[in-house]
Amino acid sequence: MTSIGASSGMVDWNLAVATATRLVRPGPEVSRDEARKIVAELRRYAKASEGHVRGFTRMGTEDVHDTPVLVVDRPGWVKANVAGFREVLRPLLDKMQERRGSSPGGAVLGAVGGKVTGVELGMLLSFLSSRVLGQYETFAPATRDLPAGSNGGGRLLLVAPNIVHVERELDVDPHDFRLWVCLHEETHRTQFSAVPWLRDHLEGEIQSFLGETDVDPSTFLERIREAAQSLAGGRPEGEEDDGGRSLVELVQTPAQREILARLTAVMSLLEGHADFVMDGVGPEVVPTVAEIREKFQQRRAKGASRLDIALRRLLGLDAKMKQYRDGERFVRAVVDQVGMDGFNRVWTSPNTLPTKAEIAKPTDWVARVHRKADM
């Protein structure tokens, strides 16, 4: 197992990786020869997607090659994400570590320790590792086994067993589906490579959010444990639903709500833009795109078991599904009004990013950005 660095007192990161790797579900059955062909095809489609996405979006960039494309299995996705979590959450966990001794939760955390927290985090990651098709890791530190782009560049992950699982579940053309997924993920890589300030802007917002966090360590641990217990058998009998609060919502302070609103708007933009591009390019290069989109949307809407729904709510994944819908509607409405070049003014600076209210009302963004630009 690849070490991701020393364990902190709050979370034993290496144990989180070990736990998730041990619990992760096996992927679909494929022969070794078939697996090699799938990996080669995903790499080929990722490369082909560069030209398709850049041509459709008119977001030309030469820096896209700075971010490697990695075709990984489920344990590989876990290792990559733990490394990213550890980097991004460091300020929050350091702050919580300082409070352990003096807070009411200090004794609890002292008894539980970072190892149990690592086990519980590993359980959550094992759940998520079978559900992600692809991911652009914006804040990806390079490790021995997982390279990342230089100068702060990220990496693009394609989770081969999950892609194969979903294409079989939906009963769609596997080659078309693989290219369709690559188009979505390549759009994210293009967004960050073509807009140099975007990564630093997001990192600044996230660190501001974490810096404002004033959460009791025992409360944070309790929510992680509650999610982990859901994996083992759901909510304890007789316990009432808490209204679906996610982990993110629990660490909010009044100042954080403003930051979170801005982050939500940006993530809606990025996810919606990727969906829009995926569907826009699709008809030209993915013959069965209409069938894929219809079946995939039905899969999203239907959800899965009660357990899956509960975990999605707790982890904030329901909000992510809403981001896809709201963001895609925003992008489509703006492109319809002012064309692709007019939409691309969104990438000019942080000031031209849509607000959360503008995501819901695209005409307000058009009026604000285009009126100012054309004066």
PDB file of C-alpha atoms in Angstrom, residues 91-321:
ATOM      1  CA  PRO A  91      -6.095  23.441   8.156  1.00  0.00           C
ATOM      2  CA  LEU A  92      -9.436  22.244   9.548  1.00  0.00           C
ATOM      3  CA  LEU A  93      -7.998  19.124  11.163  1.00  0.00           C
ATOM      4  CA  ASP A  94      -5.072  21.045  12.634  1.00  0.00           C
ATOM      5  CA  LYS A  95      -7.552  23.496  14.136  1.00  0.00           C
ATOM      6  CA  MET A  96      -9.687  20.687  15.534  1.00  0.00           C
ATOM      7  CA  GLN A  97      -6.607  18.943  16.880  1.00  0.00           C
ATOM      8  CA  GLU A  98      -5.723  22.055  18.875  1.00  0.00           C
ATOM      9  CA  ARG A  99      -9.184  22.054  20.410  1.00  0.00           C
ATOM     10  CA  ARG A 100      -9.178  18.424  21.459  1.00  0.00           C
ATOM     11  CA  GLY A 101      -7.790  18.946  24.901  1.00  0.00           C
ATOM     12  CA  SER A 102      -9.968  21.904  25.874  1.00  0.00           C
ATOM     13  CA  SER A 103     -13.286  21.139  24.139  1.00  0.00           C
ATOM     14  CA  PRO A 104     -16.096  18.975  25.520  1.00  0.00           C
ATOM     15  CA  GLY A 105     -15.337  16.502  22.753  1.00  0.00           C
ATOM     16  CA  GLY A 106     -11.695  16.234  23.697  1.00  0.00           C
ATOM     17  CA  ALA A 107     -12.152  13.274  25.982  1.00  0.00           C
ATOM     18  CA  VAL A 108     -14.266  11.463  23.409  1.00  0.00           C
ATOM     19  CA  LEU A 109     -11.714  11.982  20.685  1.00  0.00           C
ATOM     20  CA  GLY A 110      -8.953  10.994  23.035  1.00  0.00           C
ATOM     21  CA  ALA A 111     -10.652   7.676  23.613  1.00  0.00           C
ATOM     22  CA  VAL A 112     -11.641   7.067  20.032  1.00  0.00           C
ATOM     23  CA  GLY A 113      -8.445   8.248  18.420  1.00  0.00           C
ATOM     24  CA  GLY A 114      -7.382   8.778  14.863  1.00  0.00           C
ATOM     25  CA  LYS A 115      -7.393   5.078  14.071  1.00  0.00           C
ATOM     26  CA  VAL A 116     -11.128   4.647  14.587  1.00  0.00           C
ATOM     27  CA  THR A 117     -11.749   7.834  12.624  1.00  0.00           C
ATOM     28  CA  GLY A 118      -9.580   6.427   9.855  1.00  0.00           C
ATOM     29  CA  VAL A 119     -11.632   3.224   9.814  1.00  0.00           C
ATOM     30  CA  GLU A 120     -14.892   5.152   9.595  1.00  0.00           C
ATOM     31  CA  LEU A 121     -13.592   7.405   6.838  1.00  0.00           C
ATOM     32  CA  GLY A 122     -12.385   4.310   5.012  1.00  0.00           C
ATOM     33  CA  MET A 123     -15.893   2.848   5.162  1.00  0.00           C
ATOM     34  CA  LEU A 124     -17.306   5.954   3.502  1.00  0.00           C
ATOM     35  CA  LEU A 125     -14.632   5.940   0.822  1.00  0.00           C
ATOM     36  CA  SER A 126     -15.301   2.291   0.039  1.00  0.00           C
ATOM     37  CA  PHE A 127     -18.947   3.229  -0.570  1.00  0.00           C
ATOM     38  CA  LEU A 128     -18.067   6.135  -2.834  1.00  0.00           C
ATOM     39  CA  SER A 129     -15.360   4.272  -4.739  1.00  0.00           C
ATOM     40  CA  SER A 130     -17.890   2.144  -6.604  1.00  0.00           C
ATOM     41  CA  ARG A 131     -20.000   5.132  -7.704  1.00  0.00           C
ATOM     42  CA  VAL A 132     -17.573   7.566  -9.348  1.00  0.00           C
ATOM     43  CA  LEU A 133     -17.057   7.184 -13.102  1.00  0.00           C
ATOM     44  CA  GLY A 134     -14.440   9.866 -13.510  1.00  0.00           C
ATOM     45  CA  GLN A 135     -13.021  12.822 -11.657  1.00  0.00           C
ATOM     46  CA  TYR A 136     -10.790  15.788 -12.301  1.00  0.00           C
ATOM     47  CA  GLU A 137      -8.717  16.228  -9.149  1.00  0.00           C
ATOM     48  CA  THR A 138      -8.062  19.925  -8.854  1.00  0.00           C
ATOM     49  CA  PHE A 139      -5.914  19.785  -5.708  1.00  0.00           C
ATOM     50  CA  ALA A 140      -4.006  16.602  -6.338  1.00  0.00           C
ATOM     51  CA  PRO A 141      -0.632  16.187  -4.657  1.00  0.00           C
ATOM     52  CA  ALA A 142       1.664  13.868  -6.576  1.00  0.00           C
ATOM     53  CA  THR A 143       2.498  10.544  -4.958  1.00  0.00           C
ATOM     54  CA  ARG A 144       4.848   7.762  -5.982  1.00  0.00           C
ATOM     55  CA  ASP A 145       2.079   5.852  -7.746  1.00  0.00           C
ATOM     56  CA  LEU A 146      -0.180   8.756  -8.729  1.00  0.00           C
ATOM     57  CA  PRO A 147       1.493  11.558 -10.693  1.00  0.00           C
ATOM     58  CA  ALA A 148      -0.031  15.000 -10.946  1.00  0.00           C
ATOM     59  CA  GLY A 149       0.580  18.009 -13.122  1.00  0.00           C
ATOM     60  CA  SER A 150       3.483  20.303 -12.415  1.00  0.00           C
ATOM     61  CA  ASN A 151       2.982  23.877 -11.241  1.00  0.00           C
ATOM     62  CA  GLY A 152      -0.094  22.938  -9.234  1.00  0.00           C
ATOM     63  CA  GLY A 153      -1.804  21.062 -12.041  1.00  0.00           C
ATOM     64  CA  GLY A 154      -4.234  18.304 -11.190  1.00  0.00           C
ATOM     65  CA  ARG A 155      -4.956  14.946 -12.734  1.00  0.00           C
ATOM     66  CA  LEU A 156      -7.852  13.288 -14.506  1.00  0.00           C
ATOM     67  CA  LEU A 157      -9.043   9.958 -13.117  1.00  0.00           C
ATOM     68  CA  LEU A 158     -11.155   7.475 -15.059  1.00  0.00           C
ATOM     69  CA  VAL A 159     -12.424   4.627 -12.852  1.00  0.00           C
ATOM     70  CA  ALA A 160     -12.514   1.726 -15.309  1.00  0.00           C
ATOM     71  CA  PRO A 161     -14.514  -0.869 -13.289  1.00  0.00           C
ATOM     72  CA  ASN A 162     -17.259   1.653 -12.517  1.00  0.00           C
ATOM     73  CA  ILE A 163     -17.566   2.709 -16.144  1.00  0.00           C
ATOM     74  CA  VAL A 164     -17.880  -0.925 -17.207  1.00  0.00           C
ATOM     75  CA  HIS A 165     -20.399  -1.616 -14.431  1.00  0.00           C
ATOM     76  CA  VAL A 166     -22.687   1.262 -15.459  1.00  0.00           C
ATOM     77  CA  GLU A 167     -22.486   0.600 -19.196  1.00  0.00           C
ATOM     78  CA  ARG A 168     -23.576  -2.984 -18.510  1.00  0.00           C
ATOM     79  CA  GLU A 169     -26.295  -1.911 -16.082  1.00  0.00           C
ATOM     80  CA  LEU A 170     -27.729   0.553 -18.613  1.00  0.00           C
ATOM     81  CA  ASP A 171     -27.286  -1.904 -21.478  1.00  0.00           C
ATOM     82  CA  VAL A 172     -25.804   0.732 -23.793  1.00  0.00           C
ATOM     83  CA  ASP A 173     -23.085   0.592 -26.411  1.00  0.00           C
ATOM     84  CA  PRO A 174     -19.899   0.332 -24.311  1.00  0.00           C
ATOM     85  CA  HIS A 175     -17.667   2.233 -26.740  1.00  0.00           C
ATOM     86  CA  ASP A 176     -20.114   5.122 -27.029  1.00  0.00           C
ATOM     87  CA  PHE A 177     -20.580   5.247 -23.260  1.00  0.00           C
ATOM     88  CA  ARG A 178     -16.837   5.356 -22.583  1.00  0.00           C
ATOM     89  CA  LEU A 179     -16.357   8.244 -24.987  1.00  0.00           C
ATOM     90  CA  TRP A 180     -19.376  10.033 -23.499  1.00  0.00           C
ATOM     91  CA  VAL A 181     -17.881   9.814 -19.997  1.00  0.00           C
ATOM     92  CA  CYS A 182     -14.507  11.013 -21.270  1.00  0.00           C
ATOM     93  CA  LEU A 183     -16.130  14.066 -22.858  1.00  0.00           C
ATOM     94  CA  HIS A 184     -17.580  15.096 -19.497  1.00  0.00           C
ATOM     95  CA  GLU A 185     -14.339  14.657 -17.578  1.00  0.00           C
ATOM     96  CA  GLU A 186     -12.218  16.240 -20.300  1.00  0.00           C
ATOM     97  CA  THR A 187     -14.421  19.337 -20.043  1.00  0.00           C
ATOM     98  CA  HIS A 188     -13.367  19.705 -16.411  1.00  0.00           C
ATOM     99  CA  ARG A 189      -9.720  19.361 -17.358  1.00  0.00           C
ATOM    100  CA  THR A 190     -10.188  22.007 -20.045  1.00  0.00           C
ATOM    101  CA  GLN A 191     -11.936  24.366 -17.626  1.00  0.00           C
ATOM    102  CA  PHE A 192      -8.983  24.425 -15.257  1.00  0.00           C
ATOM    103  CA  SER A 193      -6.230  24.372 -17.856  1.00  0.00           C
ATOM    104  CA  ALA A 194      -7.805  27.145 -19.963  1.00  0.00           C
ATOM    105  CA  VAL A 195      -8.673  29.361 -16.971  1.00  0.00           C
ATOM    106  CA  PRO A 196      -5.415  29.743 -14.987  1.00  0.00           C
ATOM    107  CA  TRP A 197      -6.938  31.694 -12.105  1.00  0.00           C
ATOM    108  CA  LEU A 198      -9.769  29.204 -11.454  1.00  0.00           C
ATOM    109  CA  ARG A 199      -7.806  26.738  -9.327  1.00  0.00           C
ATOM    110  CA  ASP A 200      -6.356  29.415  -7.035  1.00  0.00           C
ATOM    111  CA  HIS A 201      -9.762  31.050  -6.722  1.00  0.00           C
ATOM    112  CA  LEU A 202     -11.424  27.810  -5.663  1.00  0.00           C
ATOM    113  CA  GLU A 203      -8.618  26.950  -3.275  1.00  0.00           C
ATOM    114  CA  GLY A 204      -8.914  30.390  -1.683  1.00  0.00           C
ATOM    115  CA  GLU A 205     -12.656  29.987  -1.199  1.00  0.00           C
ATOM    116  CA  ILE A 206     -12.264  26.501   0.287  1.00  0.00           C
ATOM    117  CA  GLN A 207      -9.544  27.607   2.689  1.00  0.00           C
ATOM    118  CA  SER A 208     -11.649  30.606   3.723  1.00  0.00           C
ATOM    119  CA  PHE A 209     -14.528  28.224   4.387  1.00  0.00           C
ATOM    120  CA  LEU A 210     -12.355  25.935   6.483  1.00  0.00           C
ATOM    121  CA  GLY A 211     -10.758  28.873   8.261  1.00  0.00           C
ATOM    122  CA  GLU A 212     -14.184  30.058   9.393  1.00  0.00           C
ATOM    123  CA  THR A 213     -15.150  26.638  10.678  1.00  0.00           C
ATOM    124  CA  ASP A 214     -15.903  26.526  14.375  1.00  0.00           C
ATOM    125  CA  VAL A 215     -17.120  22.983  14.841  1.00  0.00           C
ATOM    126  CA  ASP A 216     -16.854  20.862  17.935  1.00  0.00           C
ATOM    127  CA  PRO A 217     -14.543  17.925  17.139  1.00  0.00           C
ATOM    128  CA  SER A 218     -16.918  15.407  18.690  1.00  0.00           C
ATOM    129  CA  THR A 219     -19.752  16.651  16.463  1.00  0.00           C
ATOM    130  CA  PHE A 220     -17.651  16.204  13.341  1.00  0.00           C
ATOM    131  CA  LEU A 221     -16.666  12.710  14.436  1.00  0.00           C
ATOM    132  CA  GLU A 222     -20.264  11.875  15.311  1.00  0.00           C
ATOM    133  CA  ARG A 223     -21.423  12.658  11.775  1.00  0.00           C
ATOM    134  CA  ILE A 224     -18.673  10.554  10.217  1.00  0.00           C
ATOM    135  CA  ARG A 225     -19.624   7.708  12.561  1.00  0.00           C
ATOM    136  CA  GLU A 226     -23.318   8.103  11.722  1.00  0.00           C
ATOM    137  CA  ALA A 227     -22.563   7.753   8.023  1.00  0.00           C
ATOM    138  CA  ALA A 228     -20.361   4.727   8.691  1.00  0.00           C
ATOM    139  CA  GLN A 229     -23.093   3.132  10.821  1.00  0.00           C
ATOM    140  CA  SER A 230     -25.520   3.595   7.940  1.00  0.00           C
ATOM    141  CA  LEU A 231     -23.273   1.348   5.890  1.00  0.00           C
ATOM    142  CA  ALA A 232     -23.496  -1.305   8.585  1.00  0.00           C
ATOM    143  CA  GLY A 233     -27.259  -1.318   8.872  1.00  0.00           C
ATOM    144  CA  GLY A 234     -28.906   2.074   8.590  1.00  0.00           C
ATOM    145  CA  ARG A 235     -30.227   4.459  11.195  1.00  0.00           C
ATOM    146  CA  PRO A 236     -30.755   2.918  14.647  1.00  0.00           C
ATOM    147  CA  GLU A 237     -34.330   1.859  15.310  1.00  0.00           C
ATOM    148  CA  GLY A 238     -36.477   4.646  16.694  1.00  0.00           C
ATOM    149  CA  GLU A 239     -34.041   7.409  15.742  1.00  0.00           C
ATOM    150  CA  GLU A 240     -35.739  10.260  13.960  1.00  0.00           C
ATOM    151  CA  ASP A 241     -34.516  11.674  10.671  1.00  0.00           C
ATOM    152  CA  ASP A 242     -32.666  14.939  11.259  1.00  0.00           C
ATOM    153  CA  GLY A 243     -33.938  16.633   8.130  1.00  0.00           C
ATOM    154  CA  GLY A 244     -31.120  15.448   5.951  1.00  0.00           C
ATOM    155  CA  ARG A 245     -28.267  17.636   7.181  1.00  0.00           C
ATOM    156  CA  SER A 246     -25.055  16.929   5.354  1.00  0.00           C
ATOM    157  CA  LEU A 247     -21.551  17.000   6.768  1.00  0.00           C
ATOM    158  CA  VAL A 248     -20.948  20.312   4.982  1.00  0.00           C
ATOM    159  CA  GLU A 249     -24.043  21.901   6.480  1.00  0.00           C
ATOM    160  CA  LEU A 250     -23.007  20.925   9.987  1.00  0.00           C
ATOM    161  CA  VAL A 251     -19.764  22.901   9.854  1.00  0.00           C
ATOM    162  CA  GLN A 252     -21.363  26.116   8.672  1.00  0.00           C
ATOM    163  CA  THR A 253     -21.130  29.405  10.528  1.00  0.00           C
ATOM    164  CA  PRO A 254     -22.956  32.536   9.324  1.00  0.00           C
ATOM    165  CA  ALA A 255     -19.812  33.726   7.523  1.00  0.00           C
ATOM    166  CA  GLN A 256     -19.459  30.347   5.830  1.00  0.00           C
ATOM    167  CA  ARG A 257     -22.930  30.487   4.326  1.00  0.00           C
ATOM    168  CA  GLU A 258     -21.826  33.283   2.019  1.00  0.00           C
ATOM    169  CA  ILE A 259     -18.716  31.346   0.991  1.00  0.00           C
ATOM    170  CA  LEU A 260     -20.717  28.179   0.480  1.00  0.00           C
ATOM    171  CA  ALA A 261     -23.212  30.036  -1.721  1.00  0.00           C
ATOM    172  CA  ARG A 262     -20.345  31.188  -3.956  1.00  0.00           C
ATOM    173  CA  LEU A 263     -18.825  27.703  -4.039  1.00  0.00           C
ATOM    174  CA  THR A 264     -22.194  26.165  -4.880  1.00  0.00           C
ATOM    175  CA  ALA A 265     -22.598  28.574  -7.789  1.00  0.00           C
ATOM    176  CA  VAL A 266     -19.133  27.790  -9.155  1.00  0.00           C
ATOM    177  CA  MET A 267     -19.603  24.034  -8.827  1.00  0.00           C
ATOM    178  CA  SER A 268     -23.017  24.281 -10.510  1.00  0.00           C
ATOM    179  CA  LEU A 269     -21.359  26.167 -13.359  1.00  0.00           C
ATOM    180  CA  LEU A 270     -18.555  23.627 -13.751  1.00  0.00           C
ATOM    181  CA  GLU A 271     -20.783  20.546 -13.560  1.00  0.00           C
ATOM    182  CA  GLY A 272     -23.512  22.022 -15.724  1.00  0.00           C
ATOM    183  CA  HIS A 273     -20.993  23.167 -18.322  1.00  0.00           C
ATOM    184  CA  ALA A 274     -19.558  19.643 -18.486  1.00  0.00           C
ATOM    185  CA  ASP A 275     -23.025  18.139 -18.995  1.00  0.00           C
ATOM    186  CA  PHE A 276     -23.823  20.744 -21.655  1.00  0.00           C
ATOM    187  CA  VAL A 277     -20.597  20.071 -23.545  1.00  0.00           C
ATOM    188  CA  MET A 278     -21.021  16.318 -23.241  1.00  0.00           C
ATOM    189  CA  ASP A 279     -24.446  16.531 -24.859  1.00  0.00           C
ATOM    190  CA  GLY A 280     -23.404  19.180 -27.354  1.00  0.00           C
ATOM    191  CA  VAL A 281     -20.468  17.213 -28.718  1.00  0.00           C
ATOM    192  CA  GLY A 282     -22.229  13.881 -28.347  1.00  0.00           C
ATOM    193  CA  PRO A 283     -24.452  13.840 -31.452  1.00  0.00           C
ATOM    194  CA  GLU A 284     -21.454  14.280 -33.730  1.00  0.00           C
ATOM    195  CA  VAL A 285     -19.169  11.649 -32.206  1.00  0.00           C
ATOM    196  CA  VAL A 286     -21.384   9.380 -30.054  1.00  0.00           C
ATOM    197  CA  PRO A 287     -24.044   7.788 -32.288  1.00  0.00           C
ATOM    198  CA  THR A 288     -26.199   6.514 -29.396  1.00  0.00           C
ATOM    199  CA  VAL A 289     -25.925   9.626 -27.211  1.00  0.00           C
ATOM    200  CA  ALA A 290     -29.703  10.122 -26.978  1.00  0.00           C
ATOM    201  CA  GLU A 291     -30.220   6.617 -25.618  1.00  0.00           C
ATOM    202  CA  ILE A 292     -27.286   6.973 -23.204  1.00  0.00           C
ATOM    203  CA  ARG A 293     -28.508  10.309 -21.856  1.00  0.00           C
ATOM    204  CA  GLU A 294     -32.070   9.075 -21.366  1.00  0.00           C
ATOM    205  CA  LYS A 295     -31.029   5.931 -19.521  1.00  0.00           C
ATOM    206  CA  PHE A 296     -28.397   7.755 -17.463  1.00  0.00           C
ATOM    207  CA  GLN A 297     -30.884  10.432 -16.396  1.00  0.00           C
ATOM    208  CA  GLN A 298     -33.359   7.728 -15.360  1.00  0.00           C
ATOM    209  CA  ARG A 299     -30.612   6.109 -13.320  1.00  0.00           C
ATOM    210  CA  ARG A 300     -29.810   9.404 -11.587  1.00  0.00           C
ATOM    211  CA  ALA A 301     -33.456  10.142 -10.855  1.00  0.00           C
ATOM    212  CA  LYS A 302     -34.325   6.657  -9.641  1.00  0.00           C
ATOM    213  CA  GLY A 303     -31.499   6.477  -7.151  1.00  0.00           C
ATOM    214  CA  ALA A 304     -30.903   3.203  -5.393  1.00  0.00           C
ATOM    215  CA  SER A 305     -31.753   1.686  -2.034  1.00  0.00           C
ATOM    216  CA  ARG A 306     -32.910   3.518   1.062  1.00  0.00           C
ATOM    217  CA  LEU A 307     -29.359   3.159   2.381  1.00  0.00           C
ATOM    218  CA  ASP A 308     -27.928   4.756  -0.734  1.00  0.00           C
ATOM    219  CA  ILE A 309     -30.385   7.659  -0.494  1.00  0.00           C
ATOM    220  CA  ALA A 310     -29.576   8.222   3.197  1.00  0.00           C
ATOM    221  CA  LEU A 311     -25.853   8.289   2.534  1.00  0.00           C
ATOM    222  CA  ARG A 312     -26.241  10.610  -0.435  1.00  0.00           C
ATOM    223  CA  ARG A 313     -28.138  13.029   1.767  1.00  0.00           C
ATOM    224  CA  LEU A 314     -25.623  12.853   4.603  1.00  0.00           C
ATOM    225  CA  LEU A 315     -22.624  13.302   2.321  1.00  0.00           C
ATOM    226  CA  GLY A 316     -24.232  16.109   0.356  1.00  0.00           C
ATOM    227  CA  LEU A 317     -24.421  14.095  -2.880  1.00  0.00           C
ATOM    228  CA  ASP A 318     -28.050  15.082  -3.427  1.00  0.00           C
ATOM    229  CA  ALA A 319     -26.844  18.648  -3.696  1.00  0.00           C
ATOM    230  CA  LYS A 320     -24.353  17.586  -6.345  1.00  0.00           C
ATOM    231  CA  MET A 321     -27.142  16.063  -8.446  1.00  0.00           C
TER     232      MET A 321
END
